[in-house]
Amino acid sequence: MTFVTKLTLQSGDRAVLDRVVDEIAEFVERKGAEMKGPHPSPPETLRVPQHKRTTGGDSFGSWSYTVYTRTIEIVGHDSVARQVMDRERPAGVHLGVEVERVRQVGSS
C-alpha cells in the first residue's frame, strides 16, 4: 500500500514561498522520491474591517492582504515526507499536511 503526502504551503510573501517550495523540490529530488507539483492556486485576497471602537460605528478602511498557496504531493517515501515536514521554514510560511493511503489497482 502506498501513501501520498500532500503538503499545502501558504504565505503572504510570494517570493519567500517560492524559495521554500524550490528548496523542498530540490531536497525531494536529491533523495530520489517521486514528487508531483508544485501546483499553484490562484492568490486569495482577504479583507478585514477595522473599527475605531469595539462597539462599532466609525471605522477605518479595510485591511487587505494576499495569501499565496502551493501544493506538493510526495508519493511513497514516507521518511522523505517526514524530513520535509521537520525542516525549518520562515515564520511567515504555513504548512498543512494531509496523508492519503492509495490502494494498488487489483488489490483488495
XYZ file of N, CA, C and O in Angstrom:
432
model
N 0.842 -1.168 0.000
C 0.000 0.000 0.000
C 0.893 1.239 0.000
O 1.890 1.296 0.698
N 0.511 2.225 -0.785
C 1.303 3.441 -0.935
C 0.610 4.597 -0.233
O -0.610 4.705 -0.243
N 1.409 5.468 0.353
C 0.891 6.671 0.980
C 1.286 7.878 0.141
O 2.409 7.954 -0.360
N 0.358 8.810 -0.009
C 0.624 10.075 -0.688
C 0.520 11.174 0.360
O -0.509 11.316 1.024
N 1.603 11.928 0.525
C 1.631 13.032 1.484
C 1.437 14.329 0.707
O 2.245 14.666 -0.155
N 0.343 15.028 0.996
C 0.030 16.280 0.316
C 0.401 17.436 1.242
O -0.136 17.558 2.339
N 1.330 18.265 0.787
C 1.775 19.426 1.542
C 1.163 20.674 0.939
O 1.256 20.889 -0.273
N 0.531 21.492 1.756
C -0.024 22.765 1.315
C 0.739 23.868 2.035
O 0.716 23.939 3.259
N 1.436 24.692 1.259
C 2.221 25.787 1.825
C 1.539 27.098 1.474
O 1.135 27.303 0.320
N 1.403 27.989 2.464
C 0.763 29.284 2.266
C 1.612 30.382 2.886
O 2.240 30.180 3.928
N 1.599 31.549 2.223
C 2.320 32.701 2.744
C 1.778 33.964 2.091
O 1.226 33.926 0.995
N 1.973 35.073 2.768
C 1.629 36.368 2.209
C 2.755 36.946 1.373
O 2.584 37.943 0.673
N 3.919 36.309 1.412
C 5.096 36.753 0.662
C 5.403 35.720 -0.415
O 5.944 34.649 -0.136
N 5.057 36.039 -1.659
C 5.197 35.074 -2.746
C 6.653 34.678 -2.993
O 6.951 33.518 -3.240
N 7.576 35.623 -2.897
C 8.988 35.320 -3.143
C 9.528 34.325 -2.116
O 10.230 33.365 -2.469
N 9.200 34.528 -0.840
C 9.647 33.609 0.211
C 9.009 32.237 0.006
O 9.674 31.209 0.131
N 7.721 32.209 -0.318
C 7.021 30.946 -0.542
C 7.668 30.182 -1.690
O 7.941 28.984 -1.568
N 7.935 30.862 -2.798
C 8.549 30.191 -3.946
C 9.946 29.680 -3.614
O 10.334 28.596 -4.055
N 10.694 30.418 -2.797
C 12.027 29.966 -2.396
C 11.925 28.685 -1.564
O 12.664 27.720 -1.781
N 10.984 28.649 -0.606
C 10.801 27.467 0.238
C 10.368 26.272 -0.609
O 10.883 25.160 -0.442
N 9.453 26.487 -1.540
C 8.977 25.407 -2.410
C 10.121 24.878 -3.275
O 10.270 23.662 -3.452
N 10.955 25.776 -3.808
C 12.103 25.347 -4.616
C 13.079 24.518 -3.779
O 13.610 23.512 -4.256
N 13.316 24.929 -2.534
C 14.209 24.173 -1.642
C 13.651 22.773 -1.373
O 14.401 21.789 -1.366
N 12.341 22.681 -1.162
C 11.718 21.375 -0.931
C 11.847 20.504 -2.173
O 12.201 19.323 -2.091
N 11.595 21.079 -3.350
C 11.684 20.320 -4.598
C 13.103 19.793 -4.823
O 13.288 18.628 -5.210
N 14.108 20.613 -4.551
C 15.494 20.174 -4.699
C 15.825 19.053 -3.711
O 16.477 18.071 -4.073
N 15.354 19.188 -2.473
C 15.601 18.174 -1.446
C 14.969 16.844 -1.842
O 15.612 15.790 -1.772
N 13.712 16.875 -2.275
C 12.997 15.647 -2.654
C 13.679 15.001 -3.857
O 13.842 13.773 -3.906
N 14.112 15.801 -4.807
C 14.792 15.264 -5.990
C 16.125 14.604 -5.600
O 16.455 13.529 -6.087
N 16.884 15.252 -4.705
C 18.154 14.684 -4.246
C 17.947 13.335 -3.563
O 18.782 12.437 -3.681
N 16.837 13.203 -2.835
C 16.545 11.955 -2.126
C 15.991 10.874 -3.049
O 15.833 9.721 -2.651
N 15.634 11.241 -4.296
C 15.131 10.266 -5.256
C 13.673 9.899 -5.078
O 13.227 8.864 -5.560
N 12.921 10.742 -4.402
C 11.496 10.473 -4.177
C 10.673 11.032 -5.338
O 11.094 11.950 -6.038
N 9.478 10.480 -5.505
C 8.564 10.959 -6.545
C 7.743 12.119 -5.987
O 7.148 12.024 -4.925
N 7.740 13.235 -6.736
C 7.014 14.421 -6.294
C 6.152 14.931 -7.434
O 6.586 14.947 -8.585
N 4.952 15.351 -7.106
C 4.057 15.989 -8.079
C 3.864 17.424 -7.634
O 3.530 17.686 -6.488
N 4.058 18.348 -8.539
C 3.899 19.759 -8.203
C 5.222 20.469 -8.272
O 6.189 19.927 -8.773
N 5.285 21.658 -7.810
C 4.274 22.381 -7.039
C 3.131 22.876 -7.933
O 3.350 23.285 -9.071
N 1.932 22.803 -7.389
C 0.736 23.278 -8.071
C 0.322 24.597 -7.431
O -0.057 24.614 -6.261
N 0.394 25.705 -8.186
C -0.028 26.982 -7.597
C -1.549 27.124 -7.642
O -2.201 26.665 -8.577
N -2.103 27.721 -6.625
C -3.529 28.066 -6.605
C -3.629 29.566 -6.867
O -2.687 30.305 -6.591
N -4.777 30.026 -7.365
C -4.917 31.470 -7.556
C -4.756 32.200 -6.220
O -5.214 31.709 -5.185
N -4.084 33.361 -6.224
C -3.935 34.113 -4.975
C -5.301 34.496 -4.411
O -6.237 34.778 -5.154
N -5.397 34.479 -3.097
C -6.653 34.826 -2.429
C -6.444 36.141 -1.669
O -5.539 36.254 -0.851
N -7.270 37.130 -1.975
C -7.187 38.410 -1.281
C -8.222 38.430 -0.164
O -9.404 38.215 -0.403
N -7.751 38.656 1.043
C -8.627 38.690 2.209
C -8.750 40.130 2.696
O -7.786 40.891 2.670
N -9.945 40.499 3.135
C -10.184 41.842 3.649
C -10.715 41.748 5.073
O -11.600 40.947 5.351
N -10.168 42.596 5.942
C -10.564 42.599 7.340
C -11.019 44.004 7.704
O -10.252 44.959 7.574
N -12.277 44.184 8.131
C -12.734 45.518 8.523
C -12.041 45.963 9.813
O -11.730 45.143 10.676
N -11.789 47.256 9.915
C -11.155 47.803 11.117
C -12.058 48.889 11.689
O -12.383 49.851 11.003
N -12.447 48.729 12.931
C -13.311 49.696 13.589
C -12.497 50.542 14.563
O -11.547 50.058 15.184
N -12.901 51.793 14.725
C -12.207 52.689 15.648
C -12.538 52.351 17.098
O -11.757 52.599 17.995
N -13.716 51.778 17.317
C -14.141 51.415 18.665
C -14.621 49.969 18.679
O -15.069 49.449 17.671
N -14.567 49.353 19.842
C -15.035 47.975 19.937
C -16.552 47.881 19.828
O -17.100 46.811 19.566
N -17.243 48.998 20.024
C -18.705 48.991 19.953
C -19.213 49.218 18.536
O -20.418 49.241 18.317
N -18.320 49.369 17.580
C -18.749 49.584 16.197
C -18.825 51.063 15.873
O -18.216 51.901 16.538
N -19.583 51.389 14.858
C -19.709 52.782 14.457
C -18.626 53.167 13.470
O -18.476 52.542 12.429
N -17.855 54.217 13.810
C -16.805 54.696 12.913
C -15.808 53.578 12.613
O -15.509 52.751 13.454
N -15.280 53.618 11.388
C -14.297 52.589 11.032
C -13.215 53.178 10.150
O -13.407 54.193 9.489
N -12.085 52.541 10.191
C -11.006 52.839 9.262
C -11.291 52.060 7.995
O -12.216 51.249 7.943
N -10.485 52.244 6.990
C -10.636 51.427 5.785
C -10.305 49.978 6.093
O -9.633 49.672 7.076
N -10.779 49.079 5.269
C -10.493 47.657 5.466
C -9.014 47.379 5.223
O -8.381 47.995 4.369
N -8.487 46.457 5.983
C -7.118 45.996 5.802
C -7.192 44.785 4.886
O -8.000 43.885 5.082
N -6.384 44.758 3.837
C -6.418 43.621 2.925
C -5.017 43.054 2.740
O -4.026 43.776 2.850
N -4.973 41.772 2.505
C -3.700 41.108 2.238
C -3.962 39.915 1.324
O -5.069 39.409 1.224
N -2.904 39.486 0.652
C -2.997 38.397 -0.308
C -2.286 37.175 0.244
O -1.196 37.286 0.800
N -2.914 36.016 0.073
C -2.329 34.747 0.500
C -2.048 33.915 -0.753
O -2.925 33.716 -1.589
N -0.801 33.452 -0.858
C -0.371 32.618 -1.978
C -0.278 31.173 -1.490
O 0.168 30.919 -0.368
N -0.690 30.227 -2.345
C -0.732 28.817 -1.956
C -0.048 27.954 -3.014
O -0.251 28.163 -4.216
N 0.747 26.996 -2.552
C 1.371 25.997 -3.420
C 1.110 24.625 -2.806
O 1.175 24.458 -1.591
N 0.839 23.624 -3.662
C 0.566 22.270 -3.204
C 1.589 21.318 -3.816
O 1.872 21.401 -5.012
N 2.135 20.450 -2.982
C 3.119 19.451 -3.410
C 2.632 18.092 -2.913
O 2.145 17.979 -1.799
N 2.790 17.056 -3.751
C 2.456 15.690 -3.338
C 3.712 14.839 -3.412
O 4.401 14.831 -4.431
N 4.008 14.138 -2.317
C 5.131 13.209 -2.284
C 4.532 11.813 -2.243
O 3.777 11.482 -1.331
N 4.852 11.012 -3.262
C 4.270 9.681 -3.401
C 5.222 8.660 -2.789
O 6.392 8.574 -3.177
N 4.703 7.881 -1.821
C 5.548 6.911 -1.125
C 6.591 7.655 -0.301
O 6.373 8.771 0.145
N 7.736 7.064 -0.103
C 8.867 7.723 0.562
C 8.431 8.482 1.815
O 8.654 9.683 1.948
N 7.822 7.777 2.745
C 7.325 8.390 3.979
C 8.423 9.098 4.765
O 8.195 10.155 5.347
N 9.622 8.517 4.758
C 10.715 9.145 5.522
C 11.110 10.480 4.909
O 11.422 11.428 5.637
N 11.088 10.592 3.586
C 11.407 11.868 2.929
C 10.333 12.899 3.271
O 10.639 14.056 3.578
N 9.076 12.485 3.258
C 7.986 13.405 3.594
C 8.138 13.911 5.028
O 7.956 15.103 5.303
N 8.505 13.019 5.955
C 8.718 13.434 7.345
C 9.868 14.421 7.459
O 9.792 15.393 8.211
N 10.938 14.179 6.719
C 12.082 15.092 6.747
C 11.700 16.464 6.214
O 12.135 17.490 6.745
N 10.871 16.504 5.182
C 10.411 17.789 4.632
C 9.586 18.532 5.675
O 9.755 19.741 5.875
N 8.717 17.813 6.377
C 7.876 18.454 7.390
C 8.691 18.980 8.566
O 8.318 19.971 9.185
N 9.800 18.316 8.888
C 10.625 18.716 10.024
C 11.581 19.865 9.708
O 12.181 20.433 10.607
N 11.739 20.205 8.437
C 12.681 21.262 8.049
C 12.224 22.620 8.581
O 11.033 22.882 8.720
N 13.204 23.465 8.863
C 12.914 24.841 9.302
C 12.296 25.619 8.142
O 12.713 25.467 6.992
N 11.323 26.455 8.461
C 10.676 27.329 7.479
C 10.634 28.740 8.053
O 10.576 28.922 9.273
N 10.615 29.739 7.182
C 10.438 31.107 7.683
C 9.119 31.220 8.439
O 8.153 30.497 8.161
N 9.061 32.151 9.383
C 7.872 32.310 10.239
C 6.608 32.602 9.435
O 5.522 32.233 9.847
N 6.712 33.231 8.295
C 5.537 33.611 7.518
C 5.014 32.536 6.590
O 4.085 32.774 5.819
N 5.594 31.344 6.626
C 5.149 30.256 5.740
C 4.436 29.210 6.586
O 4.999 28.648 7.520
N 3.174 28.945 6.239
C 2.354 27.960 6.960
C 2.353 26.654 6.170
O 2.221 26.656 4.949
N 2.482 25.535 6.871
C 2.494 24.216 6.242
C 1.317 23.397 6.744
O 1.146 23.221 7.950
N 0.507 22.904 5.815
C -0.573 21.971 6.138
C -0.244 20.624 5.519
O 0.346 20.551 4.436
N -0.592 19.531 6.203
C -0.233 18.191 5.744
C -1.466 17.299 5.731
O -2.244 17.293 6.687
N -1.633 16.547 4.644
C -2.666 15.514 4.539
C -1.985 14.245 4.062
O -1.133 14.294 3.172
N -2.344 13.109 4.638
C -1.784 11.833 4.217
C -2.939 10.966 3.741
O -3.936 10.799 4.447
N -2.772 10.395 2.552
C -3.817 9.549 1.967
C -3.218 8.185 1.624
O -2.112 8.107 1.083
N -3.934 7.144 1.961
C -3.489 5.793 1.632
C -4.113 5.410 0.286
O -5.333 5.478 0.117
N -3.277 5.004 -0.658
C -3.731 4.666 -2.001
C -3.534 3.169 -2.216
O -2.445 2.643 -1.997
N -4.585 2.517 -2.643
C -4.500 1.085 -2.915
C -4.107 0.869 -4.371
O -4.493 1.630 -5.249
N -3.335 -0.172 -4.595
C -2.929 -0.528 -5.955
C -4.134 -1.084 -6.705
O -5.010 -1.713 -6.113
N -4.159 -0.902 -8.005
C -5.248 -1.435 -8.831
C -5.214 -2.957 -8.755
O -4.173 -3.577 -8.881
N -6.370 -3.559 -8.498
C -6.484 -5.017 -8.432
C -6.251 -5.598 -7.053
O -6.391 -6.793 -6.851
N -5.867 -4.762 -6.079
C -5.670 -5.295 -4.720
C -6.962 -5.147 -3.927
O -7.782 -4.285 -4.187
N -7.152 -6.018 -2.957
C -8.395 -5.959 -2.186
C -8.207 -5.314 -0.862
O -7.219 -5.087 -0.329
